[in-house]
């Protein structure tokens, strides 16, 4: 495992497919408050709080494998840090579907990404139930930990024990089965108080987005963490596939990908719902700029502007440029919607056959309705984030998971720190036998004094740590690696007594 400047174009990766695919397995045990000792380095004494992670933890039942890992049941991991020590707890989310399938010993629900119940198309036809698998994200809101899956309500968990409290409709704010995004954004306090901003989408020929804002901390005026403080609905023409969005102080920024949805194969039991999505060749997407209620454009109508061709799952960040009046959005673009066909085994996927994600900056001019763009990073990348204090602001640094080589599509094996102003890159690599998932940047609560001659704001922005789970193909188990966010040097490696499949999203809580 190394840290170095970015390698020259043409560098070839060195990994074995069996190392990568060995991560696809079931989590076999649930642990409670197990101490973790670093096998290299030391845990920073200043690191205090909890890293929560979510992802598919059950990929097989009764000898049948899911068709896509995104259909796996949600499993939460909590890594608690204090005083240079770490402890691990993990639990499956006790959803209705998980309980039913645990009892049956087989799949009894279809998966959105193509997993079928036993019995072929006839057994799956006209079964349009959605299994809420609670496997995509996990965030703390007030005294509840929420396991998120964007097609339905969240599940509430105990933040300490991870025991499932049950399906949550947020004290009646959500209707039964109402969509609640698995990708909220945390406003650090652009309007005086921190907020969790999120959305739900009802897709169809006309799609409706519900934009919600919750207090994420108790306020002096009696507003409690978890209280809804803003709520609005907006309808747009066309089918909307929205996994993520971005925020600025004034706007919620959505990108409506140019996709079509043909439900017939899903209804007939031939495909999962997500497999019925297809890009519209030659068509570009559309940006939706929805005014936030606390912002300068509160009460105005949403703005619709053209987006570059391509498909976007995730955004890095957005901000408002005071010099030009533009809204700047950084997103990870794919040439096309990456999907796995009904006859393809995801463990044998040909990476060269699917497009890679690349980081692109779009500058949106609301006054003229024009959009211009440039590439920020053409290395295959995903799961990018900025310092949480810079959410919605002009951040200088980004941290993201990247492929080992600089061009072409490969498994993610490294973490890159990218200077968004200069283009300078630092890369920590887990290759050849390590494979990374989403990094989480944890800011230092009390910044060290900057070095002589360094700008204070730069020193503060990248002062902290990057926490990243790594699949270790050499021992067929998971490591948790702690990096120095500034220079990407390795601070500690914790070998977990647990094998966790590749996860999706996670969050840091300084209070849990």
Tab-separated table of C-alpha atoms in Angstrom:
chain	number	residue	atom	x	y	z
A	1	UNK	CA	0.000	0.000	0.000
A	2	UNK	CA	1.634	3.222	-1.168
A	3	UNK	CA	1.093	6.932	-1.509
A	4	UNK	CA	2.567	8.754	-4.464
A	5	UNK	CA	1.946	11.346	-7.102
A	6	UNK	CA	-0.331	10.207	-9.897
A	7	UNK	CA	1.266	7.669	-12.228
A	8	UNK	CA	1.830	8.392	-15.932
A	9	UNK	CA	-0.778	7.587	-18.542
A	10	UNK	CA	-0.478	4.034	-19.804
A	11	UNK	CA	0.271	2.465	-16.430
A	12	UNK	CA	-1.262	-1.010	-16.416
A	13	UNK	CA	-3.100	-2.349	-13.381
A	14	UNK	CA	-1.910	-5.405	-11.536
A	15	UNK	CA	-4.815	-7.262	-9.969
A	16	UNK	CA	-6.268	-10.735	-10.143
A	17	UNK	CA	-9.977	-11.136	-10.820
A	18	UNK	CA	-10.346	-13.750	-8.083
A	19	UNK	CA	-9.023	-11.243	-5.534
A	20	UNK	CA	-11.670	-8.731	-6.629
A	21	UNK	CA	-14.570	-11.203	-6.897
A	22	UNK	CA	-13.771	-12.913	-3.588
A	23	UNK	CA	-15.483	-9.987	-1.811
A	24	UNK	CA	-18.894	-11.122	-3.047
A	25	UNK	CA	-20.107	-13.286	-0.167
A	26	UNK	CA	-22.476	-13.260	2.774
A	27	UNK	CA	-21.600	-11.555	6.036
A	28	UNK	CA	-21.568	-14.544	8.365
A	29	UNK	CA	-21.576	-12.996	11.829
A	30	UNK	CA	-22.898	-10.029	13.804
A	31	UNK	CA	-20.429	-8.528	16.285
A	32	UNK	CA	-21.004	-6.249	19.277
A	33	UNK	CA	-18.473	-3.687	20.478
A	34	UNK	CA	-15.429	-5.738	19.460
A	35	UNK	CA	-12.095	-3.929	20.029
A	36	UNK	CA	-9.923	-3.372	16.955
A	37	UNK	CA	-6.139	-3.140	17.141
A	38	UNK	CA	-4.083	-1.626	14.321
A	39	UNK	CA	-1.707	-4.014	12.589
A	40	UNK	CA	0.199	-0.994	11.262
A	41	UNK	CA	0.419	2.548	12.571
A	42	UNK	CA	-1.620	4.118	15.352
A	43	UNK	CA	-5.158	5.447	15.568
A	44	UNK	CA	-5.095	9.267	15.895
A	45	UNK	CA	-6.036	10.234	19.451
A	46	UNK	CA	-8.047	13.233	18.143
A	47	UNK	CA	-10.332	10.977	16.085
A	48	UNK	CA	-13.517	10.841	18.150
A	49	UNK	CA	-16.898	9.741	16.822
A	50	UNK	CA	-18.467	6.964	14.773
A	51	UNK	CA	-18.099	5.907	11.161
A	52	UNK	CA	-21.331	4.275	10.008
A	53	UNK	CA	-21.322	2.179	6.836
A	54	UNK	CA	-24.117	0.522	4.874
A	55	UNK	CA	-24.090	-1.957	2.020
A	56	UNK	CA	-25.362	-5.325	0.812
A	57	UNK	CA	-24.429	-8.004	3.337
A	58	UNK	CA	-26.473	-10.959	2.076
A	59	UNK	CA	-25.892	-11.906	-1.567
A	60	UNK	CA	-27.004	-15.557	-1.577
A	61	UNK	CA	-29.906	-17.596	-0.209
A	62	UNK	CA	-30.562	-21.289	-0.611
A	63	UNK	CA	-27.738	-21.578	-3.140
A	64	UNK	CA	-29.139	-18.801	-5.347
A	65	UNK	CA	-27.079	-15.640	-5.828
A	66	UNK	CA	-28.520	-12.177	-6.363
A	67	UNK	CA	-28.308	-11.013	-9.956
A	68	UNK	CA	-26.711	-7.733	-8.867
A	69	UNK	CA	-25.048	-6.836	-5.555
A	70	UNK	CA	-27.386	-3.840	-5.224
A	71	UNK	CA	-30.164	-6.365	-4.480
A	72	UNK	CA	-28.395	-7.585	-1.319
A	73	UNK	CA	-29.893	-7.005	2.144
A	74	UNK	CA	-28.579	-4.005	4.079
A	75	UNK	CA	-25.934	-4.568	6.758
A	76	UNK	CA	-24.745	-1.698	8.965
A	77	UNK	CA	-21.250	-1.417	10.432
A	78	UNK	CA	-20.331	1.055	13.164
A	79	UNK	CA	-16.690	1.910	13.915
A	80	UNK	CA	-16.417	3.896	17.154
A	81	UNK	CA	-13.263	5.894	17.875
A	82	UNK	CA	-12.170	7.517	21.113
A	83	UNK	CA	-8.841	8.028	22.837
A	84	UNK	CA	-6.841	6.251	20.146
A	85	UNK	CA	-9.036	3.133	20.391
A	86	UNK	CA	-11.606	1.629	18.006
A	87	UNK	CA	-14.524	-0.785	18.445
A	88	UNK	CA	-16.750	-2.495	15.863
A	89	UNK	CA	-20.444	-3.414	15.871
A	90	UNK	CA	-22.385	-4.747	12.878
A	91	UNK	CA	-26.024	-5.707	12.336
A	92	UNK	CA	-28.319	-6.626	9.476
A	93	UNK	CA	-31.320	-4.323	9.152
A	94	UNK	CA	-34.339	-6.388	10.206
A	95	UNK	CA	-36.581	-5.398	7.299
A	96	UNK	CA	-39.827	-7.208	6.591
A	97	UNK	CA	-38.222	-8.853	3.554
A	98	UNK	CA	-35.079	-9.923	5.422
A	99	UNK	CA	-37.150	-11.561	8.169
A	100	UNK	CA	-39.380	-13.360	5.668
A	101	UNK	CA	-36.464	-14.694	3.636
A	102	UNK	CA	-34.489	-15.691	6.722
A	103	UNK	CA	-37.448	-17.828	7.775
A	104	UNK	CA	-38.019	-19.255	4.296
A	105	UNK	CA	-34.346	-19.875	3.542
A	106	UNK	CA	-34.802	-18.608	-0.019
A	107	UNK	CA	-35.699	-15.496	-1.993
A	108	UNK	CA	-39.385	-14.646	-1.715
A	109	UNK	CA	-39.115	-11.182	-3.270
A	110	UNK	CA	-37.859	-9.995	-6.633
A	111	UNK	CA	-34.930	-7.577	-6.709
A	112	UNK	CA	-35.028	-4.196	-8.418
A	113	UNK	CA	-31.730	-4.984	-10.196
A	114	UNK	CA	-32.798	-8.338	-11.624
A	115	UNK	CA	-32.816	-10.940	-8.840
A	116	UNK	CA	-35.695	-13.364	-9.417
A	117	UNK	CA	-37.655	-15.582	-7.101
A	118	UNK	CA	-37.154	-19.296	-7.807
A	119	UNK	CA	-39.478	-20.628	-10.496
A	120	UNK	CA	-38.625	-18.584	-13.556
A	121	UNK	CA	-40.663	-15.847	-15.288
A	122	UNK	CA	-44.032	-17.457	-14.501
A	123	UNK	CA	-43.320	-17.320	-10.766
A	124	UNK	CA	-42.206	-13.698	-11.034
A	125	UNK	CA	-44.762	-12.296	-13.464
A	126	UNK	CA	-47.175	-9.711	-12.036
A	127	UNK	CA	-45.452	-9.722	-8.647
A	128	UNK	CA	-44.799	-5.985	-8.465
A	129	UNK	CA	-43.912	-5.786	-4.770
A	130	UNK	CA	-40.763	-3.902	-3.888
A	131	UNK	CA	-38.568	-5.340	-1.161
A	132	UNK	CA	-37.238	-2.483	0.970
A	133	UNK	CA	-33.677	-3.725	1.501
A	134	UNK	CA	-32.362	-0.675	3.433
A	135	UNK	CA	-28.887	-1.180	1.940
A	136	UNK	CA	-27.754	2.124	0.416
A	137	UNK	CA	-26.869	4.718	3.057
A	138	UNK	CA	-26.951	5.311	6.797
A	139	UNK	CA	-27.166	8.707	8.504
A	140	UNK	CA	-27.923	9.993	11.978
A	141	UNK	CA	-30.859	12.388	12.343
A	142	UNK	CA	-31.666	13.386	15.894
A	143	UNK	CA	-31.718	10.336	18.155
A	144	UNK	CA	-32.307	7.939	15.293
A	145	UNK	CA	-29.975	6.234	12.885
A	146	UNK	CA	-31.670	5.898	9.499
A	147	UNK	CA	-30.893	3.049	7.082
A	148	UNK	CA	-31.868	4.371	3.658
A	149	UNK	CA	-33.126	2.815	0.424
A	150	UNK	CA	-34.382	5.418	-2.007
A	151	UNK	CA	-37.531	3.682	-3.274
A	152	UNK	CA	-39.310	3.601	0.105
A	153	UNK	CA	-39.270	4.773	3.712
A	154	UNK	CA	-36.159	4.581	5.920
A	155	UNK	CA	-35.662	2.088	8.736
A	156	UNK	CA	-34.857	3.505	12.174
A	157	UNK	CA	-32.032	1.937	14.183
A	158	UNK	CA	-30.600	2.448	17.639
A	159	UNK	CA	-27.365	4.446	17.061
A	160	UNK	CA	-25.509	2.554	19.773
A	161	UNK	CA	-26.621	-1.082	19.385
A	162	UNK	CA	-27.749	-0.914	15.713
A	163	UNK	CA	-30.887	-2.835	16.680
A	164	UNK	CA	-33.730	-2.214	14.223
A	165	UNK	CA	-36.526	-0.102	15.704
A	166	UNK	CA	-38.710	-0.495	12.631
A	167	UNK	CA	-39.863	1.225	9.486
A	168	UNK	CA	-39.949	4.990	10.020
A	169	UNK	CA	-42.382	7.415	8.408
A	170	UNK	CA	-40.756	10.288	10.300
A	171	UNK	CA	-43.729	10.952	12.566
A	172	UNK	CA	-46.239	10.896	9.722
A	173	UNK	CA	-44.297	12.995	7.215
A	174	UNK	CA	-44.095	10.086	4.764
A	175	UNK	CA	-46.976	8.114	3.317
A	176	UNK	CA	-46.733	4.296	3.235
A	177	UNK	CA	-44.210	3.366	0.557
A	178	UNK	CA	-43.227	6.986	-0.171
A	179	UNK	CA	-39.753	7.382	-1.647
A	180	UNK	CA	-37.097	8.948	0.576
A	181	UNK	CA	-33.692	9.540	-0.972
A	182	UNK	CA	-30.697	7.436	0.003
A	183	UNK	CA	-28.414	10.398	-0.715
A	184	UNK	CA	-29.158	13.350	1.589
A	185	UNK	CA	-26.862	16.351	1.698
A	186	UNK	CA	-25.830	18.044	4.935
A	187	UNK	CA	-25.871	21.850	4.860
A	188	UNK	CA	-23.206	22.904	7.395
A	189	UNK	CA	-25.112	26.106	8.286
A	190	UNK	CA	-25.428	28.364	5.251
A	191	UNK	CA	-28.507	30.010	6.795
A	192	UNK	CA	-27.579	29.961	10.439
A	193	UNK	CA	-28.250	26.365	11.392
A	194	UNK	CA	-27.143	22.977	10.066
A	195	UNK	CA	-29.690	21.028	8.046
A	196	UNK	CA	-30.139	17.689	6.367
A	197	UNK	CA	-31.511	18.357	2.876
A	198	UNK	CA	-33.088	15.437	1.057
A	199	UNK	CA	-35.744	14.524	-1.463
A	200	UNK	CA	-38.154	11.890	-2.671
A	201	UNK	CA	-39.171	11.342	-6.278
A	202	UNK	CA	-42.341	9.884	-7.787
A	203	UNK	CA	-41.310	8.984	-11.325
A	204	UNK	CA	-43.571	8.655	-14.345
A	205	UNK	CA	-44.437	10.482	-17.592
A	206	UNK	CA	-44.451	13.504	-15.277
A	207	UNK	CA	-42.134	13.200	-12.277
A	208	UNK	CA	-42.633	14.958	-8.953
A	209	UNK	CA	-39.788	15.792	-6.586
A	210	UNK	CA	-40.453	16.489	-2.914
A	211	UNK	CA	-37.658	18.601	-1.422
A	212	UNK	CA	-37.364	18.363	2.378
A	213	UNK	CA	-35.067	20.026	4.899
A	214	UNK	CA	-34.621	18.823	8.476
A	215	UNK	CA	-32.822	20.444	11.387
A	216	UNK	CA	-29.747	18.313	12.022
A	217	UNK	CA	-29.017	19.835	15.455
A	218	UNK	CA	-31.109	21.310	18.262
A	219	UNK	CA	-31.749	25.056	17.839
A	220	UNK	CA	-32.130	27.826	20.464
A	221	UNK	CA	-35.674	28.589	19.226
A	222	UNK	CA	-36.906	25.149	20.263
A	223	UNK	CA	-36.505	23.411	16.920
A	224	UNK	CA	-35.168	19.928	17.616
A	225	UNK	CA	-32.837	17.797	15.543
A	226	UNK	CA	-35.004	15.813	13.141
A	227	UNK	CA	-37.756	18.439	12.860
A	228	UNK	CA	-38.940	19.254	9.339
A	229	UNK	CA	-38.191	22.918	8.618
A	230	UNK	CA	-38.868	23.187	4.860
A	231	UNK	CA	-41.026	21.150	2.466
A	232	UNK	CA	-41.958	21.737	-1.191
A	233	UNK	CA	-43.039	19.765	-4.268
A	234	UNK	CA	-42.134	20.361	-7.909
A	235	UNK	CA	-43.243	18.524	-11.058
A	236	UNK	CA	-41.298	18.084	-14.287
A	237	UNK	CA	-42.041	16.452	-17.621
A	238	UNK	CA	-40.441	13.086	-18.288
A	239	UNK	CA	-39.277	10.057	-16.343
A	240	UNK	CA	-36.770	10.868	-13.598
A	241	UNK	CA	-34.015	8.524	-12.416
A	242	UNK	CA	-32.483	10.457	-9.511
A	243	UNK	CA	-30.087	8.830	-7.056
A	244	UNK	CA	-28.209	11.933	-5.937
A	245	UNK	CA	-28.393	15.727	-6.059
A	246	UNK	CA	-26.289	18.680	-4.899
A	247	UNK	CA	-26.975	21.798	-2.865
A	248	UNK	CA	-25.807	25.393	-2.674
A	249	UNK	CA	-27.101	28.004	-0.224
A	250	UNK	CA	-29.812	28.952	-2.745
A	251	UNK	CA	-30.408	25.878	-4.898
A	252	UNK	CA	-31.043	22.165	-4.882
A	253	UNK	CA	-29.501	20.911	-8.128
A	254	UNK	CA	-30.861	17.790	-9.837
A	255	UNK	CA	-29.761	16.169	-13.080
A	256	UNK	CA	-32.535	14.375	-14.934
A	257	UNK	CA	-30.715	11.711	-16.935
A	258	UNK	CA	-31.990	11.094	-20.457
A	259	UNK	CA	-33.475	7.647	-19.806
A	260	UNK	CA	-36.642	5.820	-20.733
A	261	UNK	CA	-38.487	3.222	-18.678
A	262	UNK	CA	-40.366	0.333	-20.303
A	263	UNK	CA	-42.127	-1.553	-17.478
A	264	UNK	CA	-43.420	-4.462	-19.578
A	265	UNK	CA	-40.454	-6.855	-19.039
A	266	UNK	CA	-40.713	-6.166	-15.285
A	267	UNK	CA	-44.454	-6.853	-15.238
A	268	UNK	CA	-43.954	-10.091	-17.188
A	269	UNK	CA	-41.282	-11.319	-14.792
A	270	UNK	CA	-38.415	-11.155	-17.295
A	271	UNK	CA	-36.355	-8.313	-15.791
A	272	UNK	CA	-35.942	-6.274	-12.647
A	273	UNK	CA	-37.319	-2.729	-12.643
A	274	UNK	CA	-33.860	-1.116	-12.958
A	275	UNK	CA	-33.050	-3.364	-15.934
A	276	UNK	CA	-35.977	-1.747	-17.750
A	277	UNK	CA	-34.155	1.592	-17.831
A	278	UNK	CA	-32.409	2.541	-21.066
A	279	UNK	CA	-30.607	5.649	-22.241
A	280	UNK	CA	-32.163	7.720	-24.990
A	281	UNK	CA	-29.515	7.747	-27.752
A	282	UNK	CA	-28.507	11.213	-28.862
A	283	UNK	CA	-30.459	12.963	-26.115
A	284	UNK	CA	-28.967	15.055	-23.352
A	285	UNK	CA	-30.155	15.311	-19.791
A	286	UNK	CA	-31.545	18.335	-18.040
A	287	UNK	CA	-30.536	20.265	-14.947
A	288	UNK	CA	-33.298	21.227	-12.549
A	289	UNK	CA	-32.400	24.138	-10.281
A	290	UNK	CA	-34.962	24.069	-7.490
A	291	UNK	CA	-34.941	27.094	-5.150
A	292	UNK	CA	-34.347	26.262	-1.505
A	293	UNK	CA	-36.817	27.927	0.849
A	294	UNK	CA	-34.108	29.628	2.930
A	295	UNK	CA	-32.189	30.837	-0.165
A	296	UNK	CA	-32.123	34.044	-2.182
A	297	UNK	CA	-34.542	32.613	-4.767
A	298	UNK	CA	-37.135	31.234	-2.320
A	299	UNK	CA	-40.571	31.122	-3.901
A	300	UNK	CA	-39.293	31.345	-7.477
A	301	UNK	CA	-40.045	28.717	-10.096
A	302	UNK	CA	-37.432	26.008	-10.769
A	303	UNK	CA	-35.073	26.601	-13.664
A	304	UNK	CA	-34.588	23.973	-16.388
A	305	UNK	CA	-31.316	23.961	-18.331
A	306	UNK	CA	-29.606	21.507	-20.719
A	307	UNK	CA	-27.002	19.090	-19.373
A	308	UNK	CA	-24.147	17.430	-21.283
A	309	UNK	CA	-24.759	13.980	-22.735
A	310	UNK	CA	-23.959	11.133	-20.386
A	311	UNK	CA	-25.293	9.459	-17.264
A	312	UNK	CA	-24.752	10.585	-13.654
A	313	UNK	CA	-25.240	8.625	-10.437
A	314	UNK	CA	-23.273	10.883	-8.086
A	315	UNK	CA	-22.303	14.505	-7.693
A	316	UNK	CA	-19.225	15.709	-5.862
A	317	UNK	CA	-20.417	19.180	-4.845
A	318	UNK	CA	-21.955	22.421	-6.110
A	319	UNK	CA	-21.432	26.103	-5.359
A	320	UNK	CA	-22.421	29.585	-6.522
A	321	UNK	CA	-19.699	31.628	-8.213
A	322	UNK	CA	-20.154	35.249	-7.069
A	323	UNK	CA	-17.874	36.556	-9.826
A	324	UNK	CA	-19.963	35.172	-12.694
A	325	UNK	CA	-23.340	34.385	-11.141
A	326	UNK	CA	-22.956	30.789	-12.320
A	327	UNK	CA	-24.001	27.676	-10.430
A	328	UNK	CA	-21.075	25.247	-10.611
A	329	UNK	CA	-21.776	21.514	-10.331
A	330	UNK	CA	-19.120	18.771	-10.219
A	331	UNK	CA	-20.444	15.319	-11.161
A	332	UNK	CA	-19.182	11.873	-12.115
A	333	UNK	CA	-20.227	11.218	-15.711
A	334	UNK	CA	-20.561	7.915	-17.582
A	335	UNK	CA	-20.853	7.743	-21.361
A	336	UNK	CA	-23.968	5.608	-20.929
A	337	UNK	CA	-26.086	3.970	-18.241
A	338	UNK	CA	-23.918	1.124	-16.889
A	339	UNK	CA	-26.046	-1.970	-16.460
A	340	UNK	CA	-25.726	-5.754	-16.157
A	341	UNK	CA	-27.869	-7.753	-18.584
A	342	UNK	CA	-30.112	-10.653	-17.491
A	343	UNK	CA	-27.624	-13.306	-18.672
A	344	UNK	CA	-24.465	-11.724	-17.204
A	345	UNK	CA	-22.828	-12.879	-13.958
A	346	UNK	CA	-21.670	-9.706	-12.195
A	347	UNK	CA	-18.731	-11.597	-10.687
A	348	UNK	CA	-17.394	-12.141	-14.220
A	349	UNK	CA	-18.088	-8.676	-15.608
A	350	UNK	CA	-15.804	-7.433	-18.377
A	351	UNK	CA	-14.722	-4.002	-17.164
A	352	UNK	CA	-13.701	-2.972	-20.670
A	353	UNK	CA	-17.313	-3.465	-21.812
A	354	UNK	CA	-18.832	-0.899	-19.451
A	355	UNK	CA	-18.120	2.843	-19.274
A	356	UNK	CA	-16.008	4.351	-16.520
A	357	UNK	CA	-16.986	7.329	-14.376
A	358	UNK	CA	-15.079	10.598	-14.868
A	359	UNK	CA	-15.316	13.860	-12.933
A	360	UNK	CA	-16.766	16.747	-14.916
A	361	UNK	CA	-17.474	20.365	-13.966
A	362	UNK	CA	-20.533	22.127	-15.387
A	363	UNK	CA	-20.953	25.889	-15.136
A	364	UNK	CA	-24.626	26.799	-15.329
A	365	UNK	CA	-25.584	30.402	-16.126
A	366	UNK	CA	-29.160	30.878	-14.867
A	367	UNK	CA	-29.515	34.252	-16.589
A	368	UNK	CA	-28.607	33.092	-20.111
A	369	UNK	CA	-29.673	29.443	-19.795
A	370	UNK	CA	-26.290	28.223	-21.046
A	371	UNK	CA	-24.096	25.448	-19.668
A	372	UNK	CA	-20.385	24.932	-20.311
A	373	UNK	CA	-18.273	22.088	-19.012
A	374	UNK	CA	-14.738	20.784	-18.558
A	375	UNK	CA	-13.121	17.598	-17.285
A	376	UNK	CA	-11.603	17.710	-13.812
A	377	UNK	CA	-10.510	14.062	-13.688
A	378	UNK	CA	-10.614	11.523	-16.527
A	379	UNK	CA	-9.223	8.704	-14.422
A	380	UNK	CA	-11.953	6.163	-13.599
A	381	UNK	CA	-13.450	7.385	-10.322
A	382	UNK	CA	-16.475	7.161	-8.044
A	383	UNK	CA	-17.678	8.059	-4.531
A	384	UNK	CA	-16.208	11.579	-4.405
A	385	UNK	CA	-16.599	13.980	-1.489
A	386	UNK	CA	-15.344	17.299	-0.122
A	387	UNK	CA	-14.737	18.431	3.431
A	388	UNK	CA	-18.276	18.472	4.949
A	389	UNK	CA	-17.784	22.095	6.024
A	390	UNK	CA	-17.431	22.943	2.304
A	391	UNK	CA	-20.692	21.310	1.230
A	392	UNK	CA	-22.378	23.815	-1.106
A	393	UNK	CA	-19.318	26.094	-1.181
A	394	UNK	CA	-16.283	26.455	-3.452
A	395	UNK	CA	-14.126	23.622	-2.096
A	396	UNK	CA	-10.503	23.308	-3.079
A	397	UNK	CA	-9.982	19.607	-2.366
A	398	UNK	CA	-11.833	16.416	-3.229
A	399	UNK	CA	-11.241	12.820	-2.133
A	400	UNK	CA	-12.474	9.926	-4.270
A	401	UNK	CA	-12.074	6.243	-5.061
A	402	UNK	CA	-10.150	5.662	-8.313
A	403	UNK	CA	-8.795	2.874	-10.491
A	404	UNK	CA	-5.099	2.050	-10.257
A	405	UNK	CA	-4.378	2.986	-13.877
A	406	UNK	CA	-5.159	6.435	-15.221
A	407	UNK	CA	-7.215	5.506	-18.290
A	408	UNK	CA	-9.770	2.783	-18.805
A	409	UNK	CA	-12.259	1.033	-16.547
A	410	UNK	CA	-11.001	-1.179	-13.709
A	411	UNK	CA	-12.004	-2.016	-10.139
A	412	UNK	CA	-11.434	0.824	-7.687
A	413	UNK	CA	-8.118	0.211	-5.930
A	414	UNK	CA	-6.900	3.608	-4.763
A	415	UNK	CA	-7.938	6.828	-3.037
A	416	UNK	CA	-7.092	10.105	-4.740
A	417	UNK	CA	-6.895	13.588	-3.286
A	418	UNK	CA	-7.498	16.102	-6.077
A	419	UNK	CA	-6.706	19.813	-5.850
A	420	UNK	CA	-9.626	21.299	-7.791
A	421	UNK	CA	-7.725	24.544	-8.400
A	422	UNK	CA	-4.316	23.296	-9.540
A	423	UNK	CA	-5.103	19.750	-10.675
A	424	UNK	CA	-2.419	18.329	-8.361
A	425	UNK	CA	-3.095	14.734	-7.327
A	426	UNK	CA	-1.976	12.504	-4.486
A	427	UNK	CA	-2.877	8.811	-4.642
A	428	UNK	CA	-2.841	6.173	-1.918
A	429	UNK	CA	-3.034	2.707	-3.432
A	430	UNK	CA	-4.211	-0.635	-2.056
A	431	UNK	CA	-3.084	-2.491	-5.207
A	432	UNK	CA	-2.399	-5.159	-6.205
A	433	UNK	CA	-4.651	-7.180	-3.831
A	434	UNK	CA	-6.704	-4.440	-2.174
A	435	UNK	CA	-9.965	-2.894	-3.456
A	436	UNK	CA	-11.488	0.261	-2.021
A	437	UNK	CA	-15.003	1.555	-1.485
A	438	UNK	CA	-16.297	5.036	-0.625
A	439	UNK	CA	-13.886	7.226	1.377
A	440	UNK	CA	-15.266	9.433	4.162
A	441	UNK	CA	-13.367	12.621	4.996
A	442	UNK	CA	-13.445	13.471	8.718
A	443	UNK	CA	-12.363	17.066	9.490
A	444	UNK	CA	-10.146	17.741	12.470
A	445	UNK	CA	-12.229	19.525	15.108
A	446	UNK	CA	-9.337	21.760	16.173
A	447	UNK	CA	-7.093	22.568	13.240
A	448	UNK	CA	-3.332	22.501	13.670
A	449	UNK	CA	-1.510	25.708	12.965
A	450	UNK	CA	-0.618	25.903	9.262
A	451	UNK	CA	2.952	25.579	8.173
A	452	UNK	CA	4.863	28.776	7.591
A	453	UNK	CA	3.862	30.326	4.289
A	454	UNK	CA	0.748	28.165	3.855
A	455	UNK	CA	-2.682	29.734	3.514
A	456	UNK	CA	-4.763	29.202	6.619
A	457	UNK	CA	-7.955	28.267	4.771
A	458	UNK	CA	-6.140	25.587	2.738
A	459	UNK	CA	-4.558	24.106	5.840
A	460	UNK	CA	-7.967	23.946	7.543
A	461	UNK	CA	-9.803	22.435	4.584
A	462	UNK	CA	-7.630	19.344	4.229
A	463	UNK	CA	-6.837	18.943	7.925
A	464	UNK	CA	-8.283	15.656	9.118
A	465	UNK	CA	-8.483	12.043	8.051
A	466	UNK	CA	-9.886	9.870	5.295
A	467	UNK	CA	-11.453	6.600	6.438
A	468	UNK	CA	-11.882	3.879	3.824
A	469	UNK	CA	-12.868	0.193	3.966
A	470	UNK	CA	-10.605	-1.984	1.837
A	471	UNK	CA	-11.282	-5.527	0.651
A	472	UNK	CA	-8.055	-7.415	1.291
A	473	UNK	CA	-7.839	-10.185	-1.306
A	474	UNK	CA	-4.804	-11.708	0.404
A	475	UNK	CA	-6.752	-12.641	3.532
A	476	UNK	CA	-10.332	-12.557	2.125
A	477	UNK	CA	-11.497	-10.077	4.732
A	478	UNK	CA	-11.974	-6.345	5.182
A	479	UNK	CA	-9.511	-3.762	6.468
A	480	UNK	CA	-10.303	-0.237	7.650
A	481	UNK	CA	-7.579	2.201	6.627
A	482	UNK	CA	-7.070	5.655	8.145
A	483	UNK	CA	-5.230	8.179	5.966
A	484	UNK	CA	-3.961	11.677	6.673
A	485	UNK	CA	-6.277	13.824	4.524
A	486	UNK	CA	-3.560	16.390	3.781
A	487	UNK	CA	-0.716	14.241	2.476
A	488	UNK	CA	-2.529	10.882	2.051
A	489	UNK	CA	-0.042	9.009	4.201
A	490	UNK	CA	-1.246	5.913	5.976
A	491	UNK	CA	-2.000	6.502	9.664
A	492	UNK	CA	-3.346	3.081	10.649
A	493	UNK	CA	-4.602	-0.197	9.206
A	494	UNK	CA	-7.206	-2.154	11.180
A	495	UNK	CA	-7.751	-5.754	10.084
A	496	UNK	CA	-11.399	-6.544	10.784
A	497	UNK	CA	-12.533	-9.951	12.086
A	498	UNK	CA	-15.191	-9.696	9.400
A	499	UNK	CA	-15.558	-10.131	5.635
A	500	UNK	CA	-17.807	-7.345	4.309
A	501	UNK	CA	-18.793	-7.200	0.608
A	502	UNK	CA	-18.218	-3.961	-1.263
A	503	UNK	CA	-20.403	-1.320	0.410
A	504	UNK	CA	-22.256	1.695	-0.841
A	505	UNK	CA	-22.403	4.785	1.365
A	506	UNK	CA	-21.400	5.827	4.863
A	507	UNK	CA	-21.330	8.839	7.165
A	508	UNK	CA	-19.463	10.210	10.156
A	509	UNK	CA	-21.104	11.273	13.386
A	510	UNK	CA	-19.095	13.212	15.964
A	511	UNK	CA	-21.825	12.656	18.579
A	512	UNK	CA	-22.711	8.963	18.229
